[in-house]
XYZ file of C-alpha atoms in Angstrom:
763
model
C 111.480 119.457 164.064
C 111.836 122.192 166.815
C 109.660 125.072 166.858
C 111.866 127.966 167.647
C 109.369 130.060 169.460
C 108.365 127.280 171.629
C 111.814 126.344 172.343
C 112.797 129.763 173.624
C 109.679 129.709 175.683
C 110.673 126.547 177.318
C 114.214 127.610 178.331
C 112.782 130.800 179.734
C 110.434 128.735 181.620
C 113.423 126.601 183.188
C 115.404 129.735 184.348
C 112.218 131.201 186.036
C 112.013 128.288 187.746
C 115.522 127.768 188.700
C 115.942 124.975 186.222
C 113.517 122.744 188.815
C 113.120 119.652 186.903
C 109.440 119.617 185.219
C 107.146 116.482 183.289
C 105.520 117.352 180.349
C 102.087 117.936 181.762
C 103.965 120.599 184.051
C 105.500 122.257 181.271
C 101.903 122.167 179.414
C 100.680 124.019 182.386
C 103.752 126.255 182.716
C 103.531 127.479 179.068
C 99.797 128.078 179.069
C 99.626 126.037 175.709
C 96.813 126.276 173.453
C 95.737 123.148 171.882
C 97.908 123.742 168.351
C 100.698 124.060 170.474
C 100.592 121.111 172.405
C 101.192 118.788 169.434
C 104.460 120.617 168.973
C 105.651 120.177 172.405
C 106.862 116.515 172.358
C 108.615 117.010 169.085
C 110.386 120.605 170.398
C 111.648 118.577 173.610
C 113.013 115.654 171.392
C 114.829 118.272 169.370
C 116.093 120.058 172.524
C 117.521 117.097 173.866
C 119.059 115.898 170.572
C 120.728 119.293 170.450
C 122.050 118.999 174.141
C 119.784 122.075 175.318
C 117.703 119.650 177.690
C 118.116 116.623 179.518
C 115.671 114.113 180.811
C 115.728 112.049 183.842
C 112.941 110.368 185.836
C 110.363 111.246 183.461
C 111.443 115.242 184.054
C 113.175 117.634 181.921
C 115.485 120.412 182.675
C 118.041 122.561 181.042
C 121.794 120.616 180.383
C 124.109 122.129 183.016
C 127.197 124.475 182.072
C 129.670 124.273 184.951
C 128.820 127.080 186.674
C 125.198 126.026 187.010
C 126.752 122.421 188.226
C 128.490 124.310 190.541
C 125.459 126.124 191.913
C 123.471 122.794 191.992
C 125.747 121.007 193.876
C 126.314 123.778 196.550
C 124.387 121.289 198.966
C 125.915 118.259 198.283
C 129.577 119.871 198.641
C 128.440 121.265 201.947
C 127.846 117.500 203.151
C 129.437 115.472 200.006
C 128.123 112.376 201.199
C 124.419 113.402 200.038
C 122.602 111.199 197.539
C 119.811 111.543 195.368
C 117.034 108.969 195.407
C 113.182 108.389 195.048
C 111.120 107.950 198.094
C 109.381 104.680 198.448
C 106.429 104.820 201.085
C 104.898 101.159 200.410
C 106.013 100.548 204.362
C 104.511 103.552 206.164
C 101.387 102.919 203.728
C 101.189 99.700 205.810
C 101.390 101.427 209.275
C 104.978 100.405 209.706
C 107.161 102.964 211.037
C 109.958 103.151 208.230
C 110.344 103.930 204.559
C 113.017 103.072 201.707
C 115.168 105.631 199.570
C 116.015 103.930 196.192
C 119.313 105.327 195.048
C 121.985 104.343 192.196
C 124.202 102.854 195.231
C 121.026 100.887 196.435
C 118.271 100.961 198.648
C 118.312 102.704 202.208
C 116.222 101.981 205.259
C 114.692 105.188 206.523
C 112.999 105.477 210.044
C 109.329 107.425 209.701
C 110.926 110.033 212.143
C 113.673 110.625 209.231
C 111.582 111.054 206.421
C 110.829 114.739 206.694
C 107.692 115.327 204.715
C 108.321 113.072 201.894
C 105.728 111.030 199.965
C 105.959 108.084 197.590
C 107.898 108.540 194.399
C 109.179 112.105 195.538
C 112.902 113.137 194.459
C 114.895 113.185 197.950
C 118.392 114.151 199.106
C 119.417 112.005 201.817
C 122.345 111.562 204.163
C 123.491 107.969 203.477
C 125.104 104.958 206.054
C 126.789 102.108 204.959
C 127.406 98.920 206.792
C 130.434 96.767 205.423
C 130.273 99.113 202.323
C 126.702 98.297 201.632
C 123.604 100.594 202.045
C 122.253 100.481 205.606
C 119.879 103.251 206.354
C 119.693 107.049 205.967
C 117.838 110.440 206.897
C 116.160 112.522 204.223
C 117.754 116.060 204.379
C 115.763 117.575 201.667
C 112.873 117.395 199.139
C 113.954 118.068 195.648
C 110.674 117.388 193.553
C 107.237 116.407 194.422
C 106.088 113.411 192.561
C 102.579 114.656 192.605
C 101.311 117.929 193.219
C 97.512 117.017 192.472
C 95.877 113.538 193.269
C 92.620 111.784 193.175
C 90.656 110.712 196.043
C 87.767 110.604 198.003
C 86.273 113.189 200.421
C 85.706 112.028 204.337
C 84.147 113.986 207.106
C 85.233 113.523 210.447
C 84.625 114.919 213.856
C 87.994 116.778 213.306
C 87.279 118.044 209.983
C 87.080 117.136 206.092
C 89.790 115.108 204.810
C 91.082 114.010 201.530
C 92.289 110.134 200.909
C 93.919 109.605 197.842
C 93.337 106.285 195.747
C 96.988 105.588 195.670
C 97.577 103.355 198.616
C 100.994 104.309 198.906
C 100.122 107.885 199.922
C 100.288 107.153 203.849
C 98.458 110.422 205.144
C 95.357 111.569 204.913
C 94.898 115.358 203.791
C 92.968 118.274 205.263
C 90.567 120.020 202.711
C 90.941 123.611 203.001
C 88.594 124.451 200.257
C 85.607 122.073 199.212
C 84.656 124.191 196.275
C 81.435 122.177 196.293
C 82.406 118.759 196.936
C 80.962 116.631 199.768
C 81.549 113.543 201.432
C 81.372 110.478 199.175
C 82.777 112.212 196.014
C 85.933 111.441 194.060
C 87.929 114.515 193.377
C 90.921 115.620 192.092
C 93.176 117.744 194.998
C 95.704 120.127 194.634
C 98.159 120.053 197.627
C 98.907 123.605 199.062
C 101.215 122.840 201.826
C 102.866 119.428 202.360
C 102.628 119.733 206.236
C 105.454 118.852 208.734
C 105.026 115.435 210.739
C 107.576 116.787 213.106
C 105.420 119.914 214.037
C 102.256 117.500 214.155
C 100.879 119.229 210.769
C 98.958 117.497 208.475
C 99.522 118.291 204.720
C 96.635 120.712 203.238
C 94.917 121.029 200.177
C 92.076 122.253 197.978
C 89.660 120.477 195.678
C 90.052 121.245 192.202
C 87.366 119.046 190.208
C 84.785 116.938 191.189
C 84.795 113.624 189.255
C 81.204 112.377 190.570
C 80.351 109.854 192.875
C 82.708 107.448 194.524
C 81.863 103.726 193.605
C 80.512 104.575 190.057
C 82.642 102.336 187.920
C 82.923 105.403 185.408
C 84.049 107.696 188.069
C 86.387 105.122 189.497
C 87.887 104.788 186.035
C 88.102 108.416 185.465
C 89.962 108.741 188.786
C 92.513 106.653 187.513
C 92.777 108.234 184.217
C 93.296 111.597 186.169
C 95.856 110.196 188.382
C 98.059 109.060 185.627
C 97.250 112.188 183.503
C 96.219 110.206 180.485
C 94.756 112.276 177.764
C 91.256 111.476 176.900
C 90.887 113.222 173.526
C 93.181 113.981 170.717
C 94.122 117.451 169.727
C 92.213 119.368 167.247
C 95.353 119.766 165.043
C 95.520 115.953 165.086
C 91.633 115.419 164.402
C 92.103 117.732 161.735
C 95.179 115.439 160.236
C 92.294 112.548 159.849
C 90.234 114.397 157.803
C 93.047 114.843 155.170
C 93.463 110.941 155.323
C 91.979 108.797 152.436
C 90.111 105.554 153.305
C 90.271 103.801 149.865
C 93.802 102.785 148.268
C 94.535 104.335 144.817
C 95.760 102.419 141.683
C 99.136 104.269 141.936
C 99.878 103.134 145.415
C 98.864 99.487 144.524
C 101.263 99.529 141.884
C 104.234 100.221 143.997
C 103.261 97.377 146.135
C 103.138 93.645 146.030
C 99.885 92.497 145.372
C 98.670 89.729 147.944
C 95.125 90.057 147.648
C 94.568 86.596 146.118
C 96.493 84.191 148.749
C 94.262 83.414 151.897
C 94.548 85.662 154.413
C 92.769 85.565 157.939
C 93.310 87.559 161.409
C 93.179 85.471 164.750
C 92.482 87.762 167.988
C 90.352 87.830 171.119
C 86.302 87.915 170.353
C 86.158 91.197 171.987
C 89.151 93.021 169.706
C 88.462 95.852 167.757
C 91.648 96.676 165.869
C 93.193 94.256 164.077
C 97.079 95.123 162.927
C 98.213 91.687 161.884
C 97.197 88.751 159.535
C 98.815 85.819 158.669
C 98.881 83.423 155.265
C 100.677 80.375 155.212
C 101.075 77.937 152.009
C 102.769 74.954 151.598
C 105.846 74.988 149.068
C 108.296 71.998 148.446
C 107.475 69.982 151.389
C 107.858 73.376 153.391
C 105.870 76.349 154.319
C 105.965 80.138 152.971
C 104.791 82.085 156.066
C 103.461 85.620 155.373
C 103.175 87.911 158.575
C 100.970 91.023 157.423
C 101.354 93.844 159.874
C 99.374 97.107 159.025
C 101.315 99.824 157.420
C 100.723 102.555 159.948
C 103.830 104.425 159.046
C 102.388 105.131 155.346
C 99.804 107.217 157.296
C 101.579 108.615 160.176
C 105.003 110.505 159.601
C 107.304 111.842 161.960
C 106.740 115.412 161.192
C 102.843 115.136 161.703
C 100.945 115.904 164.862
C 99.727 112.468 165.013
C 103.075 111.146 165.382
C 103.735 113.816 167.958
C 100.690 112.795 170.116
C 101.449 108.779 169.750
C 105.268 109.844 170.919
C 103.317 111.500 173.739
C 101.216 108.357 174.699
C 103.781 105.658 173.955
C 101.259 102.896 173.759
C 97.453 102.526 173.802
C 95.805 102.089 177.579
C 92.967 99.315 178.005
C 90.355 99.625 180.799
C 87.164 98.263 181.642
C 84.853 99.387 178.829
C 87.282 101.940 178.046
C 90.461 102.089 175.492
C 92.942 105.152 175.237
C 94.281 104.783 172.090
C 97.525 105.840 170.697
C 96.436 106.604 167.507
C 92.913 108.161 166.560
C 89.847 105.692 165.879
C 89.914 106.433 162.215
C 93.408 104.885 161.904
C 93.132 102.231 164.742
C 89.849 101.040 163.971
C 89.031 101.634 160.507
C 91.986 102.889 157.978
C 94.763 100.435 159.418
C 92.394 97.797 161.064
C 92.926 94.708 158.852
C 89.224 94.366 158.625
C 87.688 91.363 156.478
C 87.084 91.918 153.170
C 88.613 95.098 152.770
C 91.796 96.057 150.847
C 94.823 97.648 153.306
C 98.598 98.498 153.270
C 100.657 95.976 154.844
C 104.468 95.220 155.503
C 104.595 91.791 155.044
C 107.397 89.509 156.450
C 107.751 86.434 153.921
C 109.714 83.591 155.502
C 110.441 80.363 153.586
C 110.733 77.362 156.118
C 112.166 73.761 154.929
C 110.181 70.619 156.401
C 112.215 71.064 159.575
C 111.078 74.123 160.159
C 114.314 75.713 159.429
C 114.109 79.281 157.972
C 115.730 79.018 154.237
C 114.856 82.591 153.073
C 113.263 85.966 154.657
C 112.200 88.956 153.139
C 110.289 92.249 154.078
C 107.838 93.563 151.327
C 105.545 96.745 151.185
C 102.295 94.915 150.083
C 98.427 95.100 149.576
C 96.539 92.523 151.026
C 92.726 91.651 151.545
C 91.940 89.541 155.023
C 89.418 86.791 154.060
C 88.817 85.545 157.786
C 88.208 87.452 160.912
C 88.842 84.356 163.341
C 89.042 84.531 167.132
C 91.168 82.236 169.369
C 88.234 80.078 170.748
C 87.117 79.082 166.994
C 90.604 78.358 165.941
C 91.172 76.055 169.295
C 87.762 74.136 168.545
C 89.079 73.045 165.165
C 92.605 72.275 166.933
C 90.584 70.123 169.583
C 88.889 68.042 166.585
C 85.499 69.384 167.031
C 83.231 70.358 164.140
C 83.499 73.932 162.689
C 82.016 75.608 159.631
C 85.231 76.691 158.105
C 85.564 76.297 154.711
C 87.916 73.231 153.798
C 90.772 75.540 152.423
C 90.904 77.674 155.778
C 90.499 74.132 157.540
C 93.770 72.821 155.713
C 95.627 76.131 156.072
C 95.137 76.172 159.870
C 96.401 72.817 160.323
C 99.091 73.357 157.826
C 99.881 76.222 160.404
C 99.590 74.281 163.312
C 102.242 71.953 162.272
C 104.748 74.824 161.349
C 104.150 76.334 164.871
C 104.400 73.202 166.756
C 107.988 72.810 164.849
C 108.664 76.649 165.876
C 107.863 76.039 169.362
C 110.272 72.806 169.729
C 113.060 75.060 167.606
C 112.556 77.993 170.355
C 112.890 75.819 173.503
C 116.024 74.495 171.787
C 117.499 77.933 171.623
C 116.678 78.811 175.037
C 113.063 80.158 175.040
C 111.966 80.134 178.571
C 108.088 79.080 178.690
C 106.333 80.133 182.135
C 103.179 78.131 182.204
C 101.004 80.562 184.261
C 97.427 80.934 183.657
C 96.450 84.737 183.424
C 93.930 86.031 185.365
C 90.993 87.842 183.372
C 88.367 90.159 184.685
C 84.784 89.801 183.322
C 82.570 92.934 183.815
C 79.019 93.023 183.844
C 76.984 95.867 181.538
C 77.340 98.562 184.403
C 81.332 98.168 184.382
C 81.193 96.054 187.855
C 83.488 93.109 188.112
C 81.389 90.081 187.507
C 83.979 87.083 188.036
C 87.520 86.058 187.704
C 88.542 83.510 185.340
C 91.973 81.715 184.671
C 92.846 81.469 181.111
C 95.530 78.878 180.018
C 97.583 79.669 176.895
C 96.225 77.759 174.244
C 97.661 76.269 170.808
C 96.083 79.048 168.827
C 97.529 81.636 171.175
C 101.100 79.877 170.597
C 100.611 79.847 167.131
C 100.284 83.422 166.395
C 103.233 84.078 169.199
C 105.434 82.166 167.120
C 104.719 83.740 163.743
C 105.018 87.272 165.613
C 108.045 86.326 166.675
C 109.495 85.415 163.599
C 108.667 88.481 162.013
C 110.107 90.759 164.736
C 113.303 88.456 165.188
C 113.762 89.034 161.205
C 113.345 92.687 161.249
C 115.546 93.329 164.080
C 118.247 91.494 162.622
C 117.877 92.937 158.907
C 118.286 96.979 160.866
C 120.968 95.596 163.286
C 123.089 94.976 160.052
C 121.544 97.866 157.841
C 120.881 100.700 160.022
C 123.075 102.925 161.882
C 121.126 102.845 164.857
C 117.734 101.064 165.900
C 115.446 100.335 168.995
C 115.775 96.594 170.273
C 113.470 95.165 173.022
C 116.080 93.763 175.358
C 115.684 91.640 178.498
C 119.039 91.864 180.283
C 120.969 89.189 182.024
C 119.176 88.243 185.785
C 121.281 89.510 188.646
C 123.739 86.773 190.000
C 122.888 87.765 193.341
C 119.116 86.773 192.453
C 119.938 83.738 190.936
C 122.027 82.451 193.690
C 119.588 83.221 196.110
C 116.853 81.602 194.024
C 119.010 78.315 194.076
C 119.189 78.651 198.195
C 115.443 78.894 198.450
C 114.939 75.977 195.947
C 117.245 74.101 198.035
C 115.734 74.562 201.221
C 112.448 73.399 199.627
C 113.861 70.174 198.171
C 114.210 71.415 194.568
C 117.498 71.083 192.794
C 119.128 73.569 190.186
C 121.051 71.495 187.726
C 123.772 73.186 185.515
C 123.037 72.625 181.839
C 125.138 74.275 178.824
C 123.693 77.346 179.790
C 121.348 79.563 182.132
C 118.450 79.627 179.842
C 118.616 75.610 179.682
C 119.143 75.439 183.641
C 116.167 77.190 184.077
C 114.202 75.422 181.281
C 115.099 72.090 183.316
C 114.027 73.728 186.444
C 110.642 74.272 185.329
C 110.039 70.631 183.453
C 111.029 68.934 186.678
C 108.950 70.983 189.079
C 106.993 67.648 190.193
C 103.209 68.777 191.219
C 100.835 71.507 190.107
C 101.242 72.898 193.775
C 105.040 73.237 192.929
C 104.220 75.198 189.690
C 101.386 77.062 191.046
C 104.060 78.714 193.961
C 107.331 78.472 192.495
C 106.911 79.699 188.677
C 105.977 83.218 189.697
C 109.071 83.005 192.375
C 111.477 81.877 189.261
C 109.919 84.867 187.240
C 110.570 87.366 189.786
C 113.891 86.611 189.912
C 114.569 87.930 186.101
C 114.447 91.395 184.833
C 112.136 93.397 183.239
C 112.250 93.633 179.365
C 112.412 96.942 177.989
C 113.321 99.037 175.096
C 116.918 100.199 174.189
C 119.226 101.022 171.628
C 121.613 99.030 172.888
C 122.280 95.675 171.017
C 121.798 93.509 173.870
C 120.344 89.672 173.790
C 116.792 88.704 174.797
C 117.222 86.349 177.731
C 113.770 84.930 178.125
C 113.272 84.581 174.633
C 116.648 83.051 173.771
C 117.062 85.312 171.006
C 120.447 87.352 169.903
C 118.689 90.144 168.319
C 114.857 91.269 168.940
C 112.673 93.898 168.381
C 108.819 95.027 168.350
C 107.476 95.426 164.759
C 104.047 93.708 164.629
C 101.485 96.032 166.796
C 102.177 99.785 165.315
C 98.826 100.736 165.950
C 99.017 100.414 169.547
C 102.941 100.620 170.314
C 105.279 103.549 169.566
C 108.331 101.364 169.228
C 106.564 99.225 166.568
C 105.819 102.697 164.434
C 109.343 104.070 164.649
C 110.814 100.402 163.688
C 108.105 100.665 160.465
C 109.644 103.952 159.436
C 113.366 102.159 160.003
C 112.161 99.515 157.963
C 111.141 101.435 154.951
C 114.397 103.457 155.111
C 116.776 100.869 155.372
C 115.237 97.577 154.392
C 112.927 98.357 151.751
C 114.608 101.414 150.896
C 111.667 103.684 149.439
C 111.571 106.015 152.179
C 114.076 108.791 153.340
C 112.970 109.441 156.961
C 115.702 108.892 159.137
C 116.237 109.500 163.148
C 119.626 110.012 164.707
C 120.753 108.165 167.843
C 119.715 110.456 170.388
C 116.276 110.506 168.896
C 115.877 106.627 169.032
C 117.415 106.875 172.510
C 114.511 109.146 173.312
C 111.807 107.189 171.906
C 113.140 104.063 173.547
C 113.022 105.805 176.867
C 109.086 106.920 176.269
C 108.045 103.503 175.281
C 109.580 101.950 178.141
C 108.422 104.646 180.619
C 105.000 104.713 178.750
C 104.690 100.729 179.138
C 105.325 100.876 182.706
C 102.509 103.262 183.185
C 100.255 101.448 181.191
C 100.887 98.157 183.339
C 100.400 100.191 186.335
C 97.194 102.024 185.703
C 95.522 99.086 184.325
C 96.797 96.895 187.507
C 95.161 100.113 189.781
C 91.830 99.904 188.182
C 91.710 96.272 188.269
C 92.666 96.263 191.638
C 89.857 98.355 192.661
C 87.472 96.380 191.045
C 88.528 93.457 192.602
C 88.432 95.097 196.035
C 84.830 95.857 195.345
C 84.125 92.658 194.093
C 85.342 90.475 197.001
C 83.757 92.584 200.008
C 80.725 90.525 199.319
C 82.666 87.653 200.682
C 83.739 89.256 204.035
C 82.892 86.474 207.115
C 83.103 83.499 204.340
C 85.641 80.847 204.477
C 87.864 79.656 202.246
C 90.681 77.113 201.649
C 94.058 78.171 199.972
C 97.740 77.893 199.417
C 101.070 80.045 200.891
C 102.544 81.522 197.740
C 104.998 83.835 199.216
C 105.920 85.438 202.540
C 106.926 88.931 203.572
C 108.398 90.136 207.118
C 104.736 90.967 208.304
C 102.515 88.667 206.060
C 101.904 85.670 204.373
C 100.561 85.850 201.068
C 97.374 83.244 200.285
C 95.960 82.182 197.070
C 92.531 81.315 197.354
C 91.138 78.131 195.933
C 87.798 78.872 195.216
C 88.746 82.570 193.718
C 91.741 82.800 191.874
C 92.965 85.909 193.822
C 95.834 86.841 196.330
C 94.940 87.780 199.998
C 97.124 88.502 203.182
C 97.331 87.043 206.488
C 99.203 89.485 208.593
C 101.484 88.087 211.322
C 99.173 89.760 213.953
C 96.510 86.878 212.759
C 99.073 84.098 213.445
C 98.332 81.848 216.425
C 99.730 83.281 219.853
C 103.840 83.195 219.845
C 106.904 84.515 219.248
C 106.943 84.694 215.342
C 110.352 84.871 213.661
C 110.717 85.741 209.704
C 113.342 83.691 208.005
C 113.801 85.942 204.589
C 115.988 83.545 202.590
C 113.503 80.577 203.472
C 110.184 82.733 203.048
C 109.444 80.932 206.540
C 108.098 82.027 209.572
C 108.912 79.903 213.102
C 107.261 80.328 216.300
C 109.883 80.227 218.828
C 107.480 78.984 221.623
C 106.333 75.943 220.080
C 108.385 75.480 216.599
C 105.222 75.708 214.755
C 105.866 77.126 211.480
C 104.212 78.849 208.070
C 106.155 78.218 205.063
C 105.560 77.953 201.265
C 103.002 75.684 200.108
C 101.560 74.961 203.415
C 97.604 74.638 202.999
C 95.445 76.915 205.256
C 91.711 77.680 205.944
C 90.700 81.153 206.252
C 87.940 83.652 206.859
C 87.830 86.951 204.919
C 87.930 89.574 207.810
C 88.229 92.937 205.716
C 88.479 94.207 202.427
C 90.105 97.471 201.848
C 93.300 98.232 200.100
C 93.768 94.648 200.367
C 91.846 91.267 201.149
C 93.096 90.627 204.697
C 92.539 86.917 206.404
C 92.169 85.475 209.514
C 92.841 81.860 210.322
C 89.695 79.688 210.924
C 89.804 77.967 214.444
C 90.453 74.331 214.773
C 93.372 71.931 213.870
C 92.411 71.752 210.164
C 93.342 75.519 209.993
C 96.756 74.884 208.641
C 98.416 71.675 207.374
C 102.261 71.397 206.403
C 103.862 70.928 203.161
C 105.864 67.950 203.499
C 109.193 68.101 201.345
C 112.670 66.476 201.477
C 115.378 69.512 201.856
C 118.216 69.328 199.594
C 121.722 68.894 201.080
C 123.448 70.961 198.630
C 122.421 72.663 195.179
C 122.477 69.846 192.940
C 124.138 70.174 189.435
C 125.172 67.703 186.774
C 128.886 66.191 187.487
C 128.860 67.958 190.898
C 130.071 71.476 188.915
C 128.747 74.754 190.461
C 127.284 77.216 188.304
C 130.106 80.267 189.045
C 129.819 83.883 188.751
C 133.056 83.904 186.814
C 131.223 81.750 183.997
C 128.222 84.395 183.313
C 129.658 85.364 179.896
C 129.237 81.302 178.939
C 125.962 81.154 180.814
C 124.001 83.987 178.328
C 121.168 84.952 180.188
C 118.409 87.100 178.289
C 114.268 87.171 178.133
C 110.740 88.825 177.337
C 108.444 86.802 178.873
C 105.207 85.998 176.880
C 102.000 87.293 178.060
C 98.307 87.181 176.552
C 97.176 91.108 175.893
C 94.120 90.845 178.297
C 91.062 91.683 176.107
C 92.828 93.601 173.091
C 95.771 91.311 171.845
C 97.426 88.335 171.481
C 100.647 86.647 172.848
C 103.427 88.874 173.028
C 106.742 89.210 174.926
C 106.746 91.378 177.946
C 109.394 90.245 181.023
C 107.960 90.589 184.109
C 111.028 89.696 186.107
């Protein structure tokens, strides 16, 4: 619901700022909101977008433009009609290279360092583009439209020429001169506000002032706080949300039970990581008529979190939960996430239960959704269930043991069915991080997907697909989890690369089957280790959308997220839609523009969660690896870029880099399409799957290697190149057939230490 007073203030703010796009946090600062008002902002913005007052692009809001305003804004583009807007990518500059890129809707443009003005990573810029043969070539930055970061977190460093700030973001390619320390000293982690962006052409550095001291650099809690500040993540819930929590009853009334299907007397259990604290799904499995009845029970969060509440507005801002070492920033307050909605054992809970009947071949015969009340009997973890599946002795009661073994049989049938329908399974072990009591990284481990993970994944997929299919037929609009077709150009380039390394790509009935066969046919564990990530990178990433697009990786025509409403915004919205259009026991509705906005927020916040979690893992990984400087390791070449090889160390499962400057003497040429370096002087080469012996030379923003001396420092991978791309019956997959070769996917992953298998495509 729109707050009229706040809406007027928002409009006035944009008018006063010449309609410069502003992020949510920038609006909070500009409007000087009190805590009570902050909870209304997200909902008001959503309503203003729905009414056409505001538009949103690149996570920024601004007033929708009338023709006169549109003319004013495009004056500069009219003066130079070929100017394009884009996002500045400073990744190469941060690697001390003399160029950058600008990402635009027409493609990526190369920019010489001298033509970048004073742009920084992710700034919105206006460029003068140049094309070659109709494709983007190079560009000159003509104007900085909007800064990505007015504040940054980083370290204070003293040098002979002054005091400087170094951002924790490795893509901020310059040091920043500090004009006001405000009590900070060398070695402190701080928040800095940039007051002058400087001018490279004039030889002037950017300048900023310290606005917050976070603590000493190197302290695990301080480093974590720095990442949280960098991404502007909320650490506290507003008072109005906490006040709403006080009103929530922890007990379930008899009246509420009377309106629900009572499933408290059937055997029910949860399976999660041992460290999990919130349990938003439970399962029950019964044998019926030589088949099965599967119950997937999902916490009924929507019963407690209504769209008009401050709690829903806060969930909309957060989009999902964020998981860090020793720290969780939840989407919902703890009373809901860990208590009232968490399906803890031996407690009555409200649930939404997807009930599916299967025949003995694992074929779905009937499905329905019920509002239910359940009581979990057992809280199990993956390791316990895997021990049972491995034939080890457990202390499980006989009924639980028989139920788990029966569920295992059903899961195996579902796996076979998924593969037949086009599910693409990447057997990539997940890198897990184990921390000590002080918060420092203790070790890396590789976690293989086990039968218990597959069981839960299969059952959650059944529930998600069921709800998506029903809503696609009953609701005027909904949110889907989509994974779009791979770009054909990427597939062709992948086929070319594989062919060079002797790996044939065979045409099957569709692209899903072709990739399945390709993954299955990789001949050795080393091939799987090197080429599966490359194949995965040729895919797109999954996202949320109101468009009904097939999910490539899962091989599903219709898919959504329903099973994690405690920690994902999309699932909470889908629960409300399910109550209205499937159960028909609610009158809550969202229009198309609202759902489109929810999908956008959920996708953006998912990316932010991924990046912030990677950032903190990267910091602790680098800290951990510093103790190995000077030590020797063996490794395998995983990938190659124009200035480096990516090496996976054998003894510690982490990637490191061997820069071309550390290669043996010679004139090294990089062959991009083969991921291969050749020495023109003696025809020596480096390529994928080569084995190397290296020393760790330096650990800073990455792990830098040098080759060990001696003949055994480098062994070439031997293979038989394919003469051509191989296809069954000598038929080549043609781009014109892509309608028949239906591509779509949401690659499964294991949620680090907080959930179970799910789908998130990492193309």
